Amino acid sequence: MARAQGFEQNPPSALDGGVMRERVWPAFAARVPYAERPKDWSEDSFDAYSRYMTAIQIWARMKGWTTKQVEASIFDEYKD
């Protein structure tokens, strides 16, 4: 669906509850000082998804990867 909307290079990534919300978010948040910590990804809202995708996009730029490469790498690291 995203590619049909023109997202060819860096399509949006799925916000998986079991991995991204329950494992990645706590690991990420633990490394950010509480006063600087962004609001979490736990809500079922566009705002929560936007915060998640902002992180994915920033991490992709930092690595020189696509959003799908970041998503796949994170999922592989945290899936078990």
PDB file of N, CA and C in Angstrom:
ATOM      1  N   MET A   1       0.817  -1.174   0.000  1.00  0.00           N
ATOM      2  CA  MET A   1       0.000   0.000   0.000  1.00  0.00           C
ATOM      3  C   MET A   1       0.876   1.260   0.000  1.00  0.00           C
ATOM      4  N   ALA A   2       1.930   1.261   0.796  1.00  0.00           N
ATOM      5  CA  ALA A   2       2.804   2.437   0.865  1.00  0.00           C
ATOM      6  C   ALA A   2       3.475   2.693  -0.479  1.00  0.00           C
ATOM      7  N   ARG A   3       3.943   1.636  -1.129  1.00  0.00           N
ATOM      8  CA  ARG A   3       4.598   1.817  -2.423  1.00  0.00           C
ATOM      9  C   ARG A   3       3.622   2.356  -3.459  1.00  0.00           C
ATOM     10  N   ALA A   4       2.361   1.960  -3.370  1.00  0.00           N
ATOM     11  CA  ALA A   4       1.344   2.471  -4.286  1.00  0.00           C
ATOM     12  C   ALA A   4       1.126   3.971  -4.096  1.00  0.00           C
ATOM     13  N   GLN A   5       1.455   4.468  -2.912  1.00  0.00           N
ATOM     14  CA  GLN A   5       1.331   5.891  -2.621  1.00  0.00           C
ATOM     15  C   GLN A   5       2.596   6.667  -2.994  1.00  0.00           C
ATOM     16  N   GLY A   6       3.589   5.978  -3.559  1.00  0.00           N
ATOM     17  CA  GLY A   6       4.794   6.658  -4.012  1.00  0.00           C
ATOM     18  C   GLY A   6       5.998   6.516  -3.109  1.00  0.00           C
ATOM     19  N   PHE A   7       5.893   5.747  -2.033  1.00  0.00           N
ATOM     20  CA  PHE A   7       7.021   5.546  -1.137  1.00  0.00           C
ATOM     21  C   PHE A   7       7.876   4.405  -1.683  1.00  0.00           C
ATOM     22  N   GLU A   8       8.757   4.722  -2.618  1.00  0.00           N
ATOM     23  CA  GLU A   8       9.590   3.699  -3.250  1.00  0.00           C
ATOM     24  C   GLU A   8      10.893   3.480  -2.489  1.00  0.00           C
ATOM     25  N   GLN A   9      11.558   4.538  -2.108  1.00  0.00           N
ATOM     26  CA  GLN A   9      12.872   4.443  -1.483  1.00  0.00           C
ATOM     27  C   GLN A   9      12.817   4.087  -0.008  1.00  0.00           C
ATOM     28  N   ASN A  10      12.046   4.804   0.763  1.00  0.00           N
ATOM     29  CA  ASN A  10      11.982   4.611   2.206  1.00  0.00           C
ATOM     30  C   ASN A  10      10.537   4.500   2.655  1.00  0.00           C
ATOM     31  N   PRO A  11       9.920   3.347   2.369  1.00  0.00           N
ATOM     32  CA  PRO A  11       8.515   3.198   2.745  1.00  0.00           C
ATOM     33  C   PRO A  11       8.349   3.176   4.260  1.00  0.00           C
ATOM     34  N   PRO A  12       7.162   3.518   4.738  1.00  0.00           N
ATOM     35  CA  PRO A  12       6.902   3.434   6.178  1.00  0.00           C
ATOM     36  C   PRO A  12       7.127   2.014   6.693  1.00  0.00           C
ATOM     37  N   SER A  13       7.487   1.916   7.945  1.00  0.00           N
ATOM     38  CA  SER A  13       7.741   0.627   8.573  1.00  0.00           C
ATOM     39  C   SER A  13       6.604   0.281   9.525  1.00  0.00           C
ATOM     40  N   ALA A  14       6.329  -1.000   9.634  1.00  0.00           N
ATOM     41  CA  ALA A  14       5.276  -1.453  10.548  1.00  0.00           C
ATOM     42  C   ALA A  14       5.709  -1.260  11.997  1.00  0.00           C
ATOM     43  N   LEU A  15       4.772  -0.874  12.823  1.00  0.00           N
ATOM     44  CA  LEU A  15       5.038  -0.714  14.258  1.00  0.00           C
ATOM     45  C   LEU A  15       4.544  -1.976  14.964  1.00  0.00           C
ATOM     46  N   ASP A  16       5.402  -2.954  15.031  1.00  0.00           N
ATOM     47  CA  ASP A  16       5.097  -4.247  15.626  1.00  0.00           C
ATOM     48  C   ASP A  16       4.997  -4.117  17.139  1.00  0.00           C
ATOM     49  N   GLY A  17       3.912  -4.634  17.696  1.00  0.00           N
ATOM     50  CA  GLY A  17       3.719  -4.527  19.141  1.00  0.00           C
ATOM     51  C   GLY A  17       4.668  -5.376  19.956  1.00  0.00           C
ATOM     52  N   GLY A  18       4.873  -6.618  19.534  1.00  0.00           N
ATOM     53  CA  GLY A  18       5.689  -7.536  20.314  1.00  0.00           C
ATOM     54  C   GLY A  18       7.167  -7.230  20.306  1.00  0.00           C
ATOM     55  N   VAL A  19       7.656  -6.671  19.226  1.00  0.00           N
ATOM     56  CA  VAL A  19       9.086  -6.378  19.133  1.00  0.00           C
ATOM     57  C   VAL A  19       9.342  -4.887  19.324  1.00  0.00           C
ATOM     58  N   MET A  20       8.786  -4.067  18.477  1.00  0.00           N
ATOM     59  CA  MET A  20       9.109  -2.634  18.503  1.00  0.00           C
ATOM     60  C   MET A  20       8.609  -1.946  19.775  1.00  0.00           C
ATOM     61  N   ARG A  21       7.384  -2.235  20.170  1.00  0.00           N
ATOM     62  CA  ARG A  21       6.836  -1.567  21.360  1.00  0.00           C
ATOM     63  C   ARG A  21       7.319  -2.189  22.658  1.00  0.00           C
ATOM     64  N   GLU A  22       7.392  -3.504  22.708  1.00  0.00           N
ATOM     65  CA  GLU A  22       7.700  -4.177  23.973  1.00  0.00           C
ATOM     66  C   GLU A  22       9.182  -4.423  24.215  1.00  0.00           C
ATOM     67  N   ARG A  23       9.990  -4.398  23.162  1.00  0.00           N
ATOM     68  CA  ARG A  23      11.426  -4.660  23.344  1.00  0.00           C
ATOM     69  C   ARG A  23      12.307  -3.495  22.915  1.00  0.00           C
ATOM     70  N   VAL A  24      12.064  -2.985  21.707  1.00  0.00           N
ATOM     71  CA  VAL A  24      12.932  -1.914  21.198  1.00  0.00           C
ATOM     72  C   VAL A  24      12.715  -0.619  21.968  1.00  0.00           C
ATOM     73  N   TRP A  25      11.447  -0.220  22.157  1.00  0.00           N
ATOM     74  CA  TRP A  25      11.199   1.036  22.875  1.00  0.00           C
ATOM     75  C   TRP A  25      11.843   1.040  24.257  1.00  0.00           C
ATOM     76  N   PRO A  26      11.637   0.038  25.113  1.00  0.00           N
ATOM     77  CA  PRO A  26      12.286   0.081  26.437  1.00  0.00           C
ATOM     78  C   PRO A  26      13.811   0.146  26.366  1.00  0.00           C
ATOM     79  N   ALA A  27      14.405  -0.590  25.415  1.00  0.00           N
ATOM     80  CA  ALA A  27      15.869  -0.552  25.272  1.00  0.00           C
ATOM     81  C   ALA A  27      16.335   0.832  24.825  1.00  0.00           C
ATOM     82  N   PHE A  28      15.600   1.433  23.892  1.00  0.00           N
ATOM     83  CA  PHE A  28      15.939   2.782  23.411  1.00  0.00           C
ATOM     84  C   PHE A  28      15.745   3.804  24.523  1.00  0.00           C
ATOM     85  N   ALA A  29      14.594   3.768  25.172  1.00  0.00           N
ATOM     86  CA  ALA A  29      14.270   4.758  26.211  1.00  0.00           C
ATOM     87  C   ALA A  29      15.245   4.705  27.374  1.00  0.00           C
ATOM     88  N   ALA A  30      15.725   3.520  27.714  1.00  0.00           N
ATOM     89  CA  ALA A  30      16.654   3.382  28.836  1.00  0.00           C
ATOM     90  C   ALA A  30      17.962   4.129  28.604  1.00  0.00           C
ATOM     91  N   ARG A  31      18.283   4.394  27.346  1.00  0.00           N
ATOM     92  CA  ARG A  31      19.551   5.080  27.021  1.00  0.00           C
ATOM     93  C   ARG A  31      19.400   6.598  26.899  1.00  0.00           C
ATOM     94  N   VAL A  32      18.179   7.078  27.019  1.00  0.00           N
ATOM     95  CA  VAL A  32      17.922   8.511  26.889  1.00  0.00           C
ATOM     96  C   VAL A  32      17.593   9.068  28.276  1.00  0.00           C
ATOM     97  N   PRO A  33      18.291  10.131  28.698  1.00  0.00           N
ATOM     98  CA  PRO A  33      17.965  10.717  30.010  1.00  0.00           C
ATOM     99  C   PRO A  33      16.466  11.025  30.106  1.00  0.00           C
ATOM    100  N   TYR A  34      15.897  10.750  31.268  1.00  0.00           N
ATOM    101  CA  TYR A  34      14.449  10.880  31.448  1.00  0.00           C
ATOM    102  C   TYR A  34      13.923  12.240  30.992  1.00  0.00           C
ATOM    103  N   ALA A  35      14.609  13.305  31.331  1.00  0.00           N
ATOM    104  CA  ALA A  35      14.146  14.655  30.977  1.00  0.00           C
ATOM    105  C   ALA A  35      14.152  14.900  29.468  1.00  0.00           C
ATOM    106  N   GLU A  36      14.936  14.126  28.719  1.00  0.00           N
ATOM    107  CA  GLU A  36      15.040  14.292  27.266  1.00  0.00           C
ATOM    108  C   GLU A  36      14.285  13.219  26.492  1.00  0.00           C
ATOM    109  N   ARG A  37      13.716  12.276  27.190  1.00  0.00           N
ATOM    110  CA  ARG A  37      13.065  11.129  26.556  1.00  0.00           C
ATOM    111  C   ARG A  37      11.789  11.560  25.834  1.00  0.00           C
ATOM    112  N   PRO A  38      11.653  11.160  24.569  1.00  0.00           N
ATOM    113  CA  PRO A  38      10.412  11.475  23.860  1.00  0.00           C
ATOM    114  C   PRO A  38       9.268  10.620  24.386  1.00  0.00           C
ATOM    115  N   LYS A  39       8.069  11.032  24.071  1.00  0.00           N
ATOM    116  CA  LYS A  39       6.893  10.247  24.433  1.00  0.00           C
ATOM    117  C   LYS A  39       6.969   8.899  23.711  1.00  0.00           C
ATOM    118  N   ASP A  40       6.430   7.851  24.319  1.00  0.00           N
ATOM    119  CA  ASP A  40       6.604   6.501  23.782  1.00  0.00           C
ATOM    120  C   ASP A  40       5.735   6.200  22.558  1.00  0.00           C
ATOM    121  N   TRP A  41       5.844   4.951  22.106  1.00  0.00           N
ATOM    122  CA  TRP A  41       5.149   4.491  20.897  1.00  0.00           C
ATOM    123  C   TRP A  41       3.953   3.616  21.238  1.00  0.00           C
ATOM    124  N   SER A  42       3.519   3.593  22.483  1.00  0.00           N
ATOM    125  CA  SER A  42       2.534   2.602  22.920  1.00  0.00           C
ATOM    126  C   SER A  42       1.096   2.876  22.485  1.00  0.00           C
ATOM    127  N   GLU A  43       0.768   4.087  22.191  1.00  0.00           N
ATOM    128  CA  GLU A  43      -0.612   4.403  21.794  1.00  0.00           C
ATOM    129  C   GLU A  43      -0.911   3.885  20.396  1.00  0.00           C
ATOM    130  N   ASP A  44      -2.172   3.631  20.140  1.00  0.00           N
ATOM    131  CA  ASP A  44      -2.611   3.310  18.785  1.00  0.00           C
ATOM    132  C   ASP A  44      -3.089   4.612  18.146  1.00  0.00           C
ATOM    133  N   SER A  45      -2.129   5.478  17.875  1.00  0.00           N
ATOM    134  CA  SER A  45      -2.464   6.790  17.317  1.00  0.00           C
ATOM    135  C   SER A  45      -1.446   7.165  16.241  1.00  0.00           C
ATOM    136  N   PHE A  46      -1.823   8.115  15.422  1.00  0.00           N
ATOM    137  CA  PHE A  46      -0.903   8.602  14.398  1.00  0.00           C
ATOM    138  C   PHE A  46       0.303   9.280  15.042  1.00  0.00           C
ATOM    139  N   ASP A  47       0.086   9.977  16.155  1.00  0.00           N
ATOM    140  CA  ASP A  47       1.205  10.639  16.843  1.00  0.00           C
ATOM    141  C   ASP A  47       2.255   9.623  17.311  1.00  0.00           C
ATOM    142  N   ALA A  48       1.804   8.512  17.886  1.00  0.00           N
ATOM    143  CA  ALA A  48       2.749   7.480  18.337  1.00  0.00           C
ATOM    144  C   ALA A  48       3.490   6.893  17.145  1.00  0.00           C
ATOM    145  N   TYR A  49       2.767   6.621  16.068  1.00  0.00           N
ATOM    146  CA  TYR A  49       3.403   6.075  14.871  1.00  0.00           C
ATOM    147  C   TYR A  49       4.393   7.080  14.287  1.00  0.00           C
ATOM    148  N   SER A  50       4.062   8.351  14.310  1.00  0.00           N
ATOM    149  CA  SER A  50       4.969   9.394  13.799  1.00  0.00           C
ATOM    150  C   SER A  50       6.253   9.449  14.611  1.00  0.00           C
ATOM    151  N   ARG A  51       6.150   9.305  15.930  1.00  0.00           N
ATOM    152  CA  ARG A  51       7.354   9.286  16.768  1.00  0.00           C
ATOM    153  C   ARG A  51       8.229   8.091  16.416  1.00  0.00           C
ATOM    154  N   TYR A  52       7.601   6.946  16.220  1.00  0.00           N
ATOM    155  CA  TYR A  52       8.325   5.736  15.834  1.00  0.00           C
ATOM    156  C   TYR A  52       9.012   5.921  14.480  1.00  0.00           C
ATOM    157  N   MET A  53       8.282   6.407  13.493  1.00  0.00           N
ATOM    158  CA  MET A  53       8.867   6.578  12.160  1.00  0.00           C
ATOM    159  C   MET A  53       9.954   7.646  12.144  1.00  0.00           C
ATOM    160  N   THR A  54       9.844   8.638  12.999  1.00  0.00           N
ATOM    161  CA  THR A  54      10.914   9.631  13.107  1.00  0.00           C
ATOM    162  C   THR A  54      12.203   8.949  13.555  1.00  0.00           C
ATOM    163  N   ALA A  55      12.105   8.067  14.552  1.00  0.00           N
ATOM    164  CA  ALA A  55      13.285   7.329  15.012  1.00  0.00           C
ATOM    165  C   ALA A  55      13.843   6.458  13.893  1.00  0.00           C
ATOM    166  N   ILE A  56      12.984   5.730  13.192  1.00  0.00           N
ATOM    167  CA  ILE A  56      13.425   4.858  12.097  1.00  0.00           C
ATOM    168  C   ILE A  56      14.129   5.678  11.017  1.00  0.00           C
ATOM    169  N   GLN A  57      13.565   6.819  10.658  1.00  0.00           N
ATOM    170  CA  GLN A  57      14.168   7.659   9.615  1.00  0.00           C
ATOM    171  C   GLN A  57      15.511   8.230  10.050  1.00  0.00           C
ATOM    172  N   ILE A  58      15.602   8.666  11.280  1.00  0.00           N
ATOM    173  CA  ILE A  58      16.876   9.207  11.783  1.00  0.00           C
ATOM    174  C   ILE A  58      17.938   8.114  11.814  1.00  0.00           C
ATOM    175  N   TRP A  59      17.576   6.933  12.327  1.00  0.00           N
ATOM    176  CA  TRP A  59      18.539   5.832  12.376  1.00  0.00           C
ATOM    177  C   TRP A  59      18.957   5.420  10.959  1.00  0.00           C
ATOM    178  N   ALA A  60      18.026   5.443  10.020  1.00  0.00           N
ATOM    179  CA  ALA A  60      18.357   5.096   8.626  1.00  0.00           C
ATOM    180  C   ALA A  60      19.367   6.093   8.054  1.00  0.00           C
ATOM    181  N   ARG A  61      19.126   7.381   8.277  1.00  0.00           N
ATOM    182  CA  ARG A  61      20.061   8.406   7.786  1.00  0.00           C
ATOM    183  C   ARG A  61      21.433   8.240   8.419  1.00  0.00           C
ATOM    184  N   MET A  62      21.457   7.963   9.711  1.00  0.00           N
ATOM    185  CA  MET A  62      22.737   7.813  10.414  1.00  0.00           C
ATOM    186  C   MET A  62      23.548   6.652   9.844  1.00  0.00           C
ATOM    187  N   LYS A  63      22.890   5.586   9.450  1.00  0.00           N
ATOM    188  CA  LYS A  63      23.560   4.399   8.920  1.00  0.00           C
ATOM    189  C   LYS A  63      23.747   4.441   7.409  1.00  0.00           C
ATOM    190  N   GLY A  64      23.023   5.335   6.733  1.00  0.00           N
ATOM    191  CA  GLY A  64      23.051   5.350   5.276  1.00  0.00           C
ATOM    192  C   GLY A  64      22.249   4.191   4.704  1.00  0.00           C
ATOM    193  N   TRP A  65      21.229   3.757   5.451  1.00  0.00           N
ATOM    194  CA  TRP A  65      20.392   2.633   5.074  1.00  0.00           C
ATOM    195  C   TRP A  65      19.001   3.123   4.680  1.00  0.00           C
ATOM    196  N   THR A  66      18.187   2.201   4.167  1.00  0.00           N
ATOM    197  CA  THR A  66      16.777   2.499   3.928  1.00  0.00           C
ATOM    198  C   THR A  66      16.006   2.214   5.220  1.00  0.00           C
ATOM    199  N   THR A  67      14.772   2.702   5.274  1.00  0.00           N
ATOM    200  CA  THR A  67      13.942   2.424   6.448  1.00  0.00           C
ATOM    201  C   THR A  67      13.677   0.928   6.582  1.00  0.00           C
ATOM    202  N   LYS A  68      13.542   0.231   5.477  1.00  0.00           N
ATOM    203  CA  LYS A  68      13.302  -1.211   5.511  1.00  0.00           C
ATOM    204  C   LYS A  68      14.526  -1.967   6.040  1.00  0.00           C
ATOM    205  N   GLN A  69      15.728  -1.507   5.702  1.00  0.00           N
ATOM    206  CA  GLN A  69      16.935  -2.142   6.236  1.00  0.00           C
ATOM    207  C   GLN A  69      17.021  -1.954   7.745  1.00  0.00           C
ATOM    208  N   VAL A  70      16.682  -0.763   8.218  1.00  0.00           N
ATOM    209  CA  VAL A  70      16.701  -0.505   9.660  1.00  0.00           C
ATOM    210  C   VAL A  70      15.666  -1.381  10.350  1.00  0.00           C
ATOM    211  N   GLU A  71      14.444  -1.385   9.817  1.00  0.00           N
ATOM    212  CA  GLU A  71      13.381  -2.195  10.410  1.00  0.00           C
ATOM    213  C   GLU A  71      13.787  -3.668  10.480  1.00  0.00           C
ATOM    214  N   ALA A  72      14.315  -4.207   9.400  1.00  0.00           N
ATOM    215  CA  ALA A  72      14.714  -5.617   9.361  1.00  0.00           C
ATOM    216  C   ALA A  72      15.838  -5.906  10.352  1.00  0.00           C
ATOM    217  N   SER A  73      16.813  -5.006  10.442  1.00  0.00           N
ATOM    218  CA  SER A  73      17.934  -5.197  11.374  1.00  0.00           C
ATOM    219  C   SER A  73      17.472  -5.157  12.816  1.00  0.00           C
ATOM    220  N   ILE A  74      16.630  -4.193  13.142  1.00  0.00           N
ATOM    221  CA  ILE A  74      16.119  -4.084  14.510  1.00  0.00           C
ATOM    222  C   ILE A  74      15.286  -5.311  14.859  1.00  0.00           C
ATOM    223  N   PHE A  75      14.400  -5.690  13.956  1.00  0.00           N
ATOM    224  CA  PHE A  75      13.537  -6.832  14.210  1.00  0.00           C
ATOM    225  C   PHE A  75      14.374  -8.096  14.419  1.00  0.00           C
ATOM    226  N   ASP A  76      15.391  -8.281  13.592  1.00  0.00           N
ATOM    227  CA  ASP A  76      16.241  -9.454  13.727  1.00  0.00           C
ATOM    228  C   ASP A  76      16.981  -9.455  15.058  1.00  0.00           C
ATOM    229  N   GLU A  77      17.433  -8.313  15.504  1.00  0.00           N
ATOM    230  CA  GLU A  77      18.175  -8.209  16.758  1.00  0.00           C
ATOM    231  C   GLU A  77      17.283  -8.464  17.984  1.00  0.00           C
ATOM    232  N   TYR A  78      16.059  -8.005  17.946  1.00  0.00           N
ATOM    233  CA  TYR A  78      15.189  -8.032  19.135  1.00  0.00           C
ATOM    234  C   TYR A  78      14.074  -9.081  19.099  1.00  0.00           C
ATOM    235  N   LYS A  79      13.969  -9.873  18.055  1.00  0.00           N
ATOM    236  CA  LYS A  79      12.824 -10.779  17.908  1.00  0.00           C
ATOM    237  C   LYS A  79      12.755 -11.900  18.950  1.00  0.00           C
ATOM    238  N   ASP A  80      13.873 -12.317  19.479  1.00  0.00           N
ATOM    239  CA  ASP A  80      13.866 -13.433  20.451  1.00  0.00           C
ATOM    240  C   ASP A  80      13.978 -12.980  21.864  1.00  0.00           C
TER     241      ASP A  80
END
